[in-house]
Amino acid sequence: MEKPRQGLAGLWNISFGFFGIQIGFALQNANMSRIFQSLGEDIEKLPGLWVAAPLTGLLVQPVIGHMSDRTWLGRLGRRRPYFLAGAILAAIALFVMPESPAVWFAAVMLWILDASLNISMEPFRAFVGDMLRKDQHSAGYAVQTAFIGAGAVVGSLFPALMEAMGVANVAPPGQIPDTVRYAFWFGGVALFLAVLWTVVTTGEYSPEQMAAFEAARTEEAAPAQRALASRGYGASLAWIAGGLIVAFVQMRFALLREILLLGALLAGYGLASMLAIALARRGNTANMLSSIVGDFAGMPALMKRLALVQFFSWSALFIMWINTTPIVTQYHFHSTDPASAAYQDGANWVGELFAIYNGVAAIAALTLLPWLAARIGAARTHIVGLLCGAIGYASVFVLRDPTQLILSEVFIGIFWASVLAMPYAILASSLPQAKLGIYMGLFNIFIVVPQLLVATVMGQVMQAFFPGEPIWTMAFAAATLILAAAAMARVVPLAPASKPAS
């Protein structure tokens, strides 16, 4: 039994909520460094403040993926309860964020905002796999990417549009400009309404229907969890030892305190895996911890190779999101003072640049990438996208005319479209439906872990070698994408055959 084929209206409804979610992410990505600096924070401390975003994703996404695989709330369904709950919380956070009285309050609100966005976003990845047959996966993720790009364009441009309408773009020291305040309020409303559209216009397949669709596939749901019972504690102890070593190095060399977070995460996973193994040895394999640890340890080979690609790709993306505002304002608008008109003009230009790369991504997702994937396959298409990203980042490092950065954003937009569509299309076509949510959540660990590394280690590297020179981060970003392209070459032999997006 096969799922019915979705038409354009179905593809639209399934992914339209991502339009609103991405407005929220775009406002966060383009404006949080600006907000922190406007509230008086130094450039060198920005990565540590940004650590909230990836950490919440690391904790939230596997849990939400696991829970959404096992949820069924009648007419509300499996994934849609999480869409709705996350949208409500994110909308509230967007309304409160621009009223932050101090840096610490803005950092707390960033935790809440990013956690809420992740609660909505993670099930959307699995939702495409739930609702579409395999030969429509590329089309489904292409449409989702187009909405991501469109939402990001709207979110990124809104402060500049507010300024064009006469709203004040400069605020006294320690305050956030009205352009940013109104943009966040608009984003809260738009996010909620877009997600509500998907919730209202789509109906999910029941567990019985999903079982019928999967009848031809006999993957057992819990072998990875039961396999925990036969594992020793050696790997767990190694994770704990790694965490202790990181903590020792931080204290011995007086590195940034944020690096302690890496040690805590390593040791924490080691302890969690020991507990999961102990539970499995007692016959308790149905708990959430054993499920997550077992599935993480038992990831398919294709997913492991794609995970390495994601690690390098998202390292580069997070470098861009943290540092583009400081780079453009300092090197292209020649100001490091957030209270100056030049700085705020540069910050608005960053929003416009982000809108450009997202607009390019929306177009590329529906045109260039499906055309290319139909001819050379999704895996090789992603290699092309990664190399485009490397060119884009390298060009930011050398260009000094603000308008020339538009060319950089074109290459970055192609890369962004590819990283949002190709890995998920490859992965969704190779995973068992019963575990789609948890595997998508675990896959996203390799999005957030590199962001944590950037947020903790990059600040230390910049302070040691390039103090006050954030432009060098773009050279790091270009290099990591070359490594990502090399890692993607190892995925090609395992990737499922591609079919043209329709």
Coordinates of C-alpha atoms in Angstrom, one line a residue:
M1 CA 0.0 0.0 0.0
E2 CA 1.4 3.4 -1.0
K3 CA 0.6 6.9 0.2
P4 CA -1.5 9.0 -2.1
R5 CA 0.5 11.5 -4.2
Q6 CA 0.3 15.1 -3.0
G7 CA -0.5 17.9 -5.4
L8 CA 0.9 21.4 -5.2
A9 CA -1.8 22.5 -2.7
G10 CA -0.8 19.5 -0.4
L11 CA 2.9 20.3 -0.7
W12 CA 2.2 23.9 0.1
N13 CA 0.1 23.2 3.2
I14 CA 2.5 20.6 4.6
S15 CA 5.4 23.1 4.7
F16 CA 3.8 26.5 5.0
G17 CA 4.3 26.6 8.7
F18 CA 8.0 26.6 8.1
F19 CA 7.6 30.0 6.5
G20 CA 6.7 31.4 9.9
I21 CA 9.2 29.4 11.8
Q22 CA 12.0 30.7 9.6
I23 CA 10.8 34.3 10.1
G24 CA 11.6 33.7 13.7
F25 CA 15.0 32.1 13.0
A26 CA 15.9 34.9 10.6
L27 CA 15.1 37.6 13.1
Q28 CA 17.2 35.7 15.7
N29 CA 20.1 35.1 13.3
A30 CA 20.3 38.6 11.9
N31 CA 19.6 40.6 15.0
M32 CA 20.8 38.8 18.2
S33 CA 24.5 40.0 17.9
R34 CA 23.0 43.5 17.2
I35 CA 20.8 43.2 20.3
F36 CA 23.7 42.0 22.5
Q37 CA 26.0 44.8 21.2
S38 CA 23.3 47.4 21.6
L39 CA 22.9 46.3 25.2
G40 CA 26.6 46.9 25.8
E41 CA 28.3 43.5 25.2
D42 CA 31.8 43.2 23.6
I43 CA 32.5 41.4 20.3
E44 CA 34.7 38.8 21.9
K45 CA 31.9 37.7 24.2
L46 CA 29.3 37.2 21.5
P47 CA 30.0 33.5 20.8
G48 CA 29.5 32.7 24.5
L49 CA 26.1 34.4 24.5
W50 CA 25.1 32.6 21.3
V51 CA 25.8 29.2 23.0
A52 CA 22.1 29.2 24.1
A53 CA 20.8 28.5 20.6
P54 CA 22.7 25.3 19.8
L55 CA 22.5 24.0 23.3
T56 CA 18.7 24.1 23.4
G57 CA 18.6 22.4 20.0
L58 CA 20.9 19.7 21.3
L59 CA 18.7 19.0 24.2
V60 CA 15.3 19.6 22.7
Q61 CA 15.4 18.0 19.2
P62 CA 16.1 14.3 20.1
V63 CA 13.5 14.4 22.9
I64 CA 10.9 16.0 20.7
G65 CA 11.7 13.5 17.9
H66 CA 11.3 10.6 20.2
M67 CA 8.1 11.9 21.7
S68 CA 6.5 12.8 18.3
D69 CA 7.1 9.3 17.0
R70 CA 5.0 8.0 19.9
T71 CA 2.3 10.7 20.0
W72 CA -1.2 10.5 18.7
L73 CA -3.8 13.0 19.9
G74 CA -6.8 12.1 17.8
R75 CA -7.7 14.8 15.3
L76 CA -4.7 16.9 16.3
G77 CA -2.4 14.0 15.2
R78 CA 1.2 13.2 15.8
R79 CA 3.5 16.1 14.8
R80 CA 1.0 19.0 14.8
P81 CA 0.7 19.3 18.6
Y82 CA 4.4 20.1 18.7
F83 CA 4.0 22.6 15.8
L84 CA 1.3 24.4 17.8
A85 CA 2.9 24.4 21.2
G86 CA 6.3 25.6 19.9
A87 CA 4.7 28.4 17.8
I88 CA 2.8 29.8 20.8
L89 CA 5.9 29.8 23.0
A90 CA 8.1 31.3 20.2
A91 CA 5.6 34.0 19.5
I92 CA 5.6 35.0 23.2
A93 CA 9.4 35.1 23.2
L94 CA 9.6 37.3 20.1
F95 CA 7.3 39.8 21.7
V96 CA 9.4 39.9 24.9
M97 CA 12.9 39.8 23.4
P98 CA 13.1 43.5 22.2
E99 CA 12.1 44.6 25.7
S100 CA 15.2 43.1 27.2
P101 CA 16.6 45.5 29.8
A102 CA 20.0 43.9 30.0
V103 CA 22.3 41.4 28.3
W104 CA 21.6 38.6 30.7
F105 CA 17.8 38.9 30.1
A106 CA 18.3 38.8 26.3
A107 CA 20.5 35.7 26.7
V108 CA 17.7 34.0 28.7
M109 CA 15.1 35.0 26.1
L110 CA 17.4 33.5 23.4
W111 CA 17.3 30.2 25.2
I112 CA 13.5 30.3 25.4
L113 CA 13.1 31.5 21.8
D114 CA 15.4 28.9 20.3
A115 CA 13.9 26.0 22.4
S116 CA 10.5 27.0 21.2
L117 CA 11.5 27.3 17.6
N118 CA 13.1 23.8 17.8
I119 CA 9.9 22.3 19.3
S120 CA 8.1 23.4 16.2
M121 CA 10.9 22.8 13.6
E122 CA 12.0 19.3 14.4
P123 CA 8.7 17.6 13.8
F124 CA 8.3 19.5 10.5
R125 CA 11.4 17.6 9.1
A126 CA 9.7 14.3 9.9
F127 CA 6.3 15.6 8.8
V128 CA 7.4 15.7 5.1
G129 CA 8.5 12.0 5.4
D130 CA 5.2 11.1 7.1
M131 CA 3.0 12.7 4.5
L132 CA 4.8 12.0 1.2
R133 CA 5.7 8.9 -0.7
K134 CA 9.4 8.3 -1.4
D135 CA 9.4 9.6 -5.0
Q136 CA 8.1 13.0 -3.6
H137 CA 10.7 13.4 -0.9
S138 CA 12.9 15.6 -3.0
A139 CA 10.0 17.8 -4.0
G140 CA 8.7 18.0 -0.5
Y141 CA 12.0 19.2 1.0
A142 CA 12.5 21.5 -2.0
V143 CA 9.1 23.2 -1.2
Q144 CA 10.0 23.3 2.5
T145 CA 13.4 24.9 1.6
A146 CA 11.6 27.5 -0.6
F147 CA 9.4 28.5 2.4
I148 CA 12.4 28.6 4.6
G149 CA 14.1 31.0 2.2
A150 CA 10.9 33.1 1.8
G151 CA 10.4 33.3 5.5
A152 CA 14.0 34.3 6.1
V153 CA 13.7 37.0 3.4
V154 CA 10.8 38.6 5.2
G155 CA 12.4 38.3 8.6
S156 CA 15.7 39.6 7.5
L157 CA 14.3 42.6 5.6
F158 CA 11.8 43.8 8.1
P159 CA 14.1 46.1 10.1
A160 CA 15.2 47.9 6.9
L161 CA 11.5 48.2 5.8
M162 CA 10.7 49.8 9.1
E163 CA 13.4 52.3 8.7
A164 CA 12.2 53.1 5.1
M165 CA 8.8 53.8 6.7
G166 CA 10.3 56.3 9.1
V167 CA 10.8 54.2 12.2
A168 CA 13.8 55.1 14.2
N169 CA 16.8 52.8 13.5
V170 CA 19.1 54.3 16.2
A171 CA 18.5 54.2 19.9
P172 CA 20.3 55.7 22.9
P173 CA 23.2 53.6 24.4
G174 CA 21.9 50.5 26.1
Q175 CA 18.6 50.4 24.2
I176 CA 17.3 48.4 21.2
P177 CA 16.1 50.4 18.1
D178 CA 12.4 50.5 17.3
T179 CA 13.1 48.9 13.9
V180 CA 14.2 45.8 15.7
R181 CA 11.4 45.9 18.2
Y182 CA 8.6 46.2 15.6
A183 CA 10.3 43.5 13.5
F184 CA 10.2 41.0 16.4
W185 CA 6.6 41.8 17.2
F186 CA 5.6 41.3 13.5
G187 CA 7.6 38.0 13.5
G188 CA 5.7 36.7 16.5
V189 CA 2.3 37.2 14.8
A190 CA 3.5 35.9 11.4
L191 CA 5.0 32.8 13.0
F192 CA 1.9 31.8 14.9
L193 CA -0.4 32.3 11.9
A194 CA 1.7 30.4 9.4
V195 CA 2.1 27.4 11.8
L196 CA -1.7 27.5 12.5
W197 CA -2.3 27.3 8.7
T198 CA -0.5 24.0 8.5
V199 CA -2.2 22.7 11.6
V200 CA -5.6 23.5 10.3
T201 CA -5.2 22.5 6.6
T202 CA -3.4 19.2 7.0
G203 CA -4.6 15.9 8.4
E204 CA -2.1 13.3 9.5
Y205 CA -2.2 9.6 8.7
S206 CA -3.3 7.5 11.7
P207 CA -1.0 4.9 13.2
E208 CA -3.0 2.1 11.5
Q209 CA -2.5 3.8 8.1
M210 CA 1.2 4.4 8.7
A211 CA 1.6 0.7 9.6
A212 CA -0.2 -0.3 6.4
F213 CA 2.1 2.0 4.3
E214 CA 5.1 0.4 6.0
A215 CA 3.9 -3.2 5.7
A216 CA 6.4 -4.0 3.0
R217 CA 9.2 -2.8 5.3
T218 CA 10.0 -5.1 8.2
E219 CA 12.6 -3.1 10.1
E220 CA 12.2 -3.9 13.7
A221 CA 11.6 -0.9 16.0
A222 CA 13.8 -1.7 18.9
P223 CA 16.9 -3.8 18.1
A224 CA 19.2 -0.9 18.9
Q225 CA 17.8 -0.5 22.3
R226 CA 18.1 -4.2 23.1
A227 CA 21.6 -4.3 21.8
L228 CA 22.5 -1.9 24.7
A229 CA 22.3 -4.8 27.1
S230 CA 25.3 -6.5 25.5
R231 CA 27.5 -3.4 25.5
G232 CA 30.1 -2.7 28.1
Y233 CA 30.8 0.5 29.8
G234 CA 34.1 1.2 28.0
A235 CA 32.7 3.8 25.5
S236 CA 30.8 5.5 28.3
L237 CA 33.9 5.9 30.4
A238 CA 35.7 7.3 27.4
W239 CA 33.1 10.0 27.0
I240 CA 33.4 10.8 30.7
A241 CA 37.2 10.9 30.5
G242 CA 37.0 13.2 27.4
G243 CA 34.8 15.6 29.4
L244 CA 37.2 15.6 32.3
I245 CA 40.2 16.3 30.0
V246 CA 38.4 19.3 28.4
A247 CA 37.7 20.7 31.9
F248 CA 41.3 20.2 33.0
V249 CA 42.6 21.9 29.9
Q250 CA 40.2 24.9 30.4
M251 CA 41.3 25.4 34.0
R252 CA 45.0 24.7 33.4
F253 CA 45.3 27.3 30.6
A254 CA 42.6 29.7 31.8
L255 CA 40.6 29.4 28.6
L256 CA 37.1 30.8 28.2
R257 CA 34.6 29.5 30.8
E258 CA 32.2 28.5 28.0
I259 CA 34.6 25.7 27.1
L260 CA 33.6 24.0 30.3
L261 CA 30.2 23.4 28.7
L262 CA 31.9 21.1 26.1
G263 CA 33.4 19.0 28.9
A264 CA 30.0 18.9 30.7
L265 CA 28.3 17.7 27.6
L266 CA 30.8 14.9 26.9
A267 CA 30.8 13.7 30.5
G268 CA 27.0 14.0 30.6
Y269 CA 26.5 11.8 27.6
G270 CA 28.9 9.3 29.1
L271 CA 26.8 9.1 32.3
A272 CA 23.6 9.0 30.3
S273 CA 24.8 6.1 28.2
M274 CA 25.9 4.2 31.3
L275 CA 22.5 4.6 32.8
A276 CA 20.8 3.5 29.5
I277 CA 23.0 0.4 29.4
A278 CA 22.2 -0.4 33.0
L279 CA 18.4 -0.1 32.3
A280 CA 18.8 -2.3 29.2
R281 CA 20.5 -5.0 31.2
R282 CA 17.5 -5.1 33.6
G283 CA 15.2 -5.6 30.6
N284 CA 13.9 -2.0 30.5
T285 CA 14.4 -0.9 26.9
A286 CA 11.1 1.1 26.4
N287 CA 12.3 4.2 28.2
M288 CA 13.2 7.4 26.4
L289 CA 16.8 7.4 27.5
S290 CA 17.5 3.9 26.2
S291 CA 15.7 4.7 23.0
I292 CA 17.7 7.8 22.3
V293 CA 21.1 6.3 23.3
G294 CA 20.4 3.1 21.5
D295 CA 19.3 4.8 18.3
F296 CA 22.3 7.2 18.5
A297 CA 24.7 4.2 18.8
G298 CA 23.0 2.3 16.1
M299 CA 22.7 4.9 13.4
P300 CA 22.8 3.6 9.8
A301 CA 26.1 3.9 8.0
L302 CA 24.6 6.5 5.5
M303 CA 23.4 8.6 8.4
K304 CA 26.8 8.6 10.1
R305 CA 28.5 9.8 6.9
L306 CA 25.9 12.5 6.4
A307 CA 26.4 13.5 10.0
L308 CA 30.0 14.4 9.4
V309 CA 29.0 16.5 6.4
Q310 CA 26.5 18.3 8.6
F311 CA 29.1 18.9 11.3
F312 CA 31.3 20.9 8.9
S313 CA 28.4 22.6 7.1
W314 CA 26.8 24.0 10.2
S315 CA 30.1 25.1 11.7
A316 CA 30.4 27.4 8.7
L317 CA 26.8 28.6 9.0
F318 CA 27.1 29.4 12.7
I319 CA 30.3 31.4 12.1
M320 CA 28.4 33.5 9.5
W321 CA 25.4 34.1 11.8
I322 CA 27.5 35.2 14.7
N323 CA 30.1 37.3 12.9
T324 CA 28.5 38.9 9.8
T325 CA 27.1 41.9 11.7
P326 CA 30.5 42.7 13.4
I327 CA 32.3 42.1 10.1
V328 CA 30.1 44.2 7.9
T329 CA 29.8 47.1 10.4
Q330 CA 33.5 47.2 11.1
Y331 CA 35.0 46.5 7.6
H332 CA 32.4 47.8 5.2
F333 CA 30.7 50.6 7.3
H334 CA 33.8 51.4 9.4
S335 CA 32.1 51.6 12.8
T336 CA 32.2 49.4 15.9
D337 CA 30.0 51.7 18.0
P338 CA 26.4 50.3 18.2
A339 CA 25.1 53.8 19.1
S340 CA 26.3 55.2 15.8
A341 CA 24.2 55.6 12.6
A342 CA 26.9 53.9 10.6
Y343 CA 26.8 50.8 12.7
Q344 CA 23.0 50.6 12.6
D345 CA 23.1 51.2 8.8
G346 CA 25.6 48.3 8.5
A347 CA 23.4 46.1 10.7
N348 CA 20.4 46.8 8.4
W349 CA 22.6 46.0 5.4
V350 CA 23.3 42.6 7.0
G351 CA 19.6 42.0 7.2
E352 CA 19.3 42.8 3.5
L353 CA 22.3 40.5 2.7
F354 CA 20.6 37.7 4.7
A355 CA 17.4 38.3 2.7
I356 CA 19.4 38.0 -0.5
Y357 CA 20.9 34.7 0.3
N358 CA 17.6 33.3 1.5
G359 CA 15.8 34.6 -1.6
V360 CA 18.4 32.9 -3.8
A361 CA 17.9 29.7 -1.7
A362 CA 14.2 29.8 -2.3
I363 CA 14.6 30.1 -6.0
A364 CA 17.5 27.5 -6.2
A365 CA 15.5 25.0 -4.2
L366 CA 12.7 24.9 -6.8
T367 CA 14.8 25.3 -9.9
L368 CA 18.6 24.7 -9.9
L369 CA 18.8 21.9 -7.3
P370 CA 16.0 19.6 -8.6
W371 CA 17.4 20.1 -12.1
L372 CA 20.9 19.2 -11.0
A373 CA 19.8 16.3 -8.8
A374 CA 17.9 14.7 -11.6
R375 CA 21.2 14.7 -13.6
I376 CA 23.9 13.9 -11.1
G377 CA 22.1 12.7 -8.0
A378 CA 21.3 14.4 -4.7
A379 CA 24.6 13.5 -3.1
R380 CA 26.7 15.0 -5.9
T381 CA 24.4 18.0 -6.1
H382 CA 25.2 18.7 -2.4
I383 CA 28.9 18.6 -3.1
V384 CA 28.3 21.4 -5.7
G385 CA 26.3 23.3 -3.1
L386 CA 29.0 23.0 -0.4
L387 CA 31.7 24.3 -2.8
C388 CA 29.5 27.2 -3.7
G389 CA 29.3 28.0 0.0
A390 CA 33.1 27.9 0.3
I391 CA 33.4 30.4 -2.6
G392 CA 30.8 32.7 -1.0
Y393 CA 32.6 32.8 2.4
A394 CA 36.0 33.2 0.9
S395 CA 34.8 36.2 -1.1
V396 CA 33.5 37.9 2.0
F397 CA 37.0 37.7 3.4
V398 CA 38.5 39.7 0.5
L399 CA 35.7 42.1 -0.7
R400 CA 35.4 45.5 0.9
D401 CA 32.6 47.2 -1.1
P402 CA 29.3 46.5 0.7
T403 CA 27.4 46.1 -2.6
Q404 CA 29.9 43.5 -3.8
L405 CA 28.8 41.3 -1.0
I406 CA 25.6 40.6 -3.0
L407 CA 27.7 38.3 -5.2
S408 CA 28.9 36.5 -2.0
E409 CA 25.3 36.0 -0.9
V410 CA 24.3 34.4 -4.3
F411 CA 26.9 31.6 -3.7
I412 CA 25.9 31.3 0.0
G413 CA 22.2 31.1 -1.0
I414 CA 22.9 28.1 -3.3
F415 CA 24.8 26.4 -0.4
W416 CA 22.0 27.2 2.0
A417 CA 19.3 25.7 -0.3
S418 CA 21.4 22.6 -0.7
V419 CA 22.1 22.1 3.0
L420 CA 18.4 22.4 3.8
A421 CA 17.1 20.1 1.2
M422 CA 19.6 17.5 -0.1
P423 CA 20.7 15.8 3.2
Y424 CA 17.1 15.4 4.4
A425 CA 15.9 14.1 1.0
I426 CA 18.6 11.5 1.1
L427 CA 18.0 10.6 4.7
A428 CA 14.2 10.4 4.6
S429 CA 14.3 7.9 1.7
S430 CA 16.5 5.5 3.6
L431 CA 15.0 5.5 7.2
P432 CA 12.2 3.3 8.6
Q433 CA 9.0 5.4 9.1
A434 CA 8.6 4.3 12.7
K435 CA 11.8 6.0 13.6
L436 CA 11.7 9.0 11.4
G437 CA 11.2 11.5 14.1
I438 CA 13.9 10.3 16.4
Y439 CA 16.4 9.9 13.6
M440 CA 15.7 13.4 12.3
G441 CA 16.2 14.6 15.9
L442 CA 19.5 12.7 16.3
F443 CA 20.6 13.9 12.9
N444 CA 20.1 17.5 14.0
I445 CA 22.6 16.8 16.9
F446 CA 25.2 17.2 14.2
I447 CA 23.8 20.6 13.4
V448 CA 24.0 21.9 17.0
V449 CA 27.2 20.3 18.2
P450 CA 29.4 22.2 15.7
Q451 CA 27.5 25.4 16.7
L452 CA 28.4 24.7 20.3
L453 CA 32.1 24.3 19.3
V454 CA 32.0 27.5 17.4
A455 CA 30.3 29.3 20.2
T456 CA 32.9 28.1 22.8
V457 CA 36.1 27.5 20.9
M458 CA 36.0 30.2 18.2
G459 CA 35.9 33.0 20.7
Q460 CA 39.1 31.6 22.3
V461 CA 40.8 31.2 18.9
M462 CA 39.9 34.8 17.9
Q463 CA 41.1 36.3 21.2
A464 CA 44.4 34.4 20.9
F465 CA 45.3 35.0 17.2
F466 CA 43.1 37.7 15.7
P467 CA 41.8 40.0 18.5
G468 CA 39.4 42.5 17.2
E469 CA 39.6 41.1 13.7
P470 CA 36.4 39.0 13.1
I471 CA 36.9 39.0 9.3
W472 CA 39.3 36.0 9.8
T473 CA 36.3 33.8 10.8
M474 CA 35.2 33.8 7.2
A475 CA 38.4 32.1 6.2
F476 CA 37.7 29.4 8.8
A477 CA 34.2 29.0 7.4
A478 CA 35.4 28.6 3.8
A479 CA 37.9 25.9 4.9
T480 CA 35.3 23.9 6.8
L481 CA 33.0 23.8 3.7
I482 CA 35.9 22.4 1.7
L483 CA 36.2 19.6 4.3
A484 CA 32.4 19.1 4.1
A485 CA 32.6 18.6 0.4
A486 CA 35.3 16.0 0.8
A487 CA 33.2 14.2 3.4
M488 CA 30.2 14.3 1.1
A489 CA 32.2 12.4 -1.5
R490 CA 32.1 9.4 0.9
V491 CA 28.3 9.6 1.0
V492 CA 27.8 9.2 -2.8
P493 CA 28.2 5.4 -2.9
L494 CA 25.6 4.9 -0.1
A495 CA 23.0 7.4 -1.2
P496 CA 19.7 6.1 -2.6
A497 CA 19.0 6.7 -6.3
S498 CA 17.7 10.2 -6.9
K499 CA 14.4 10.9 -8.6
P500 CA 13.5 14.3 -10.2
A501 CA 11.5 16.6 -7.9
S502 CA 8.0 17.1 -9.3

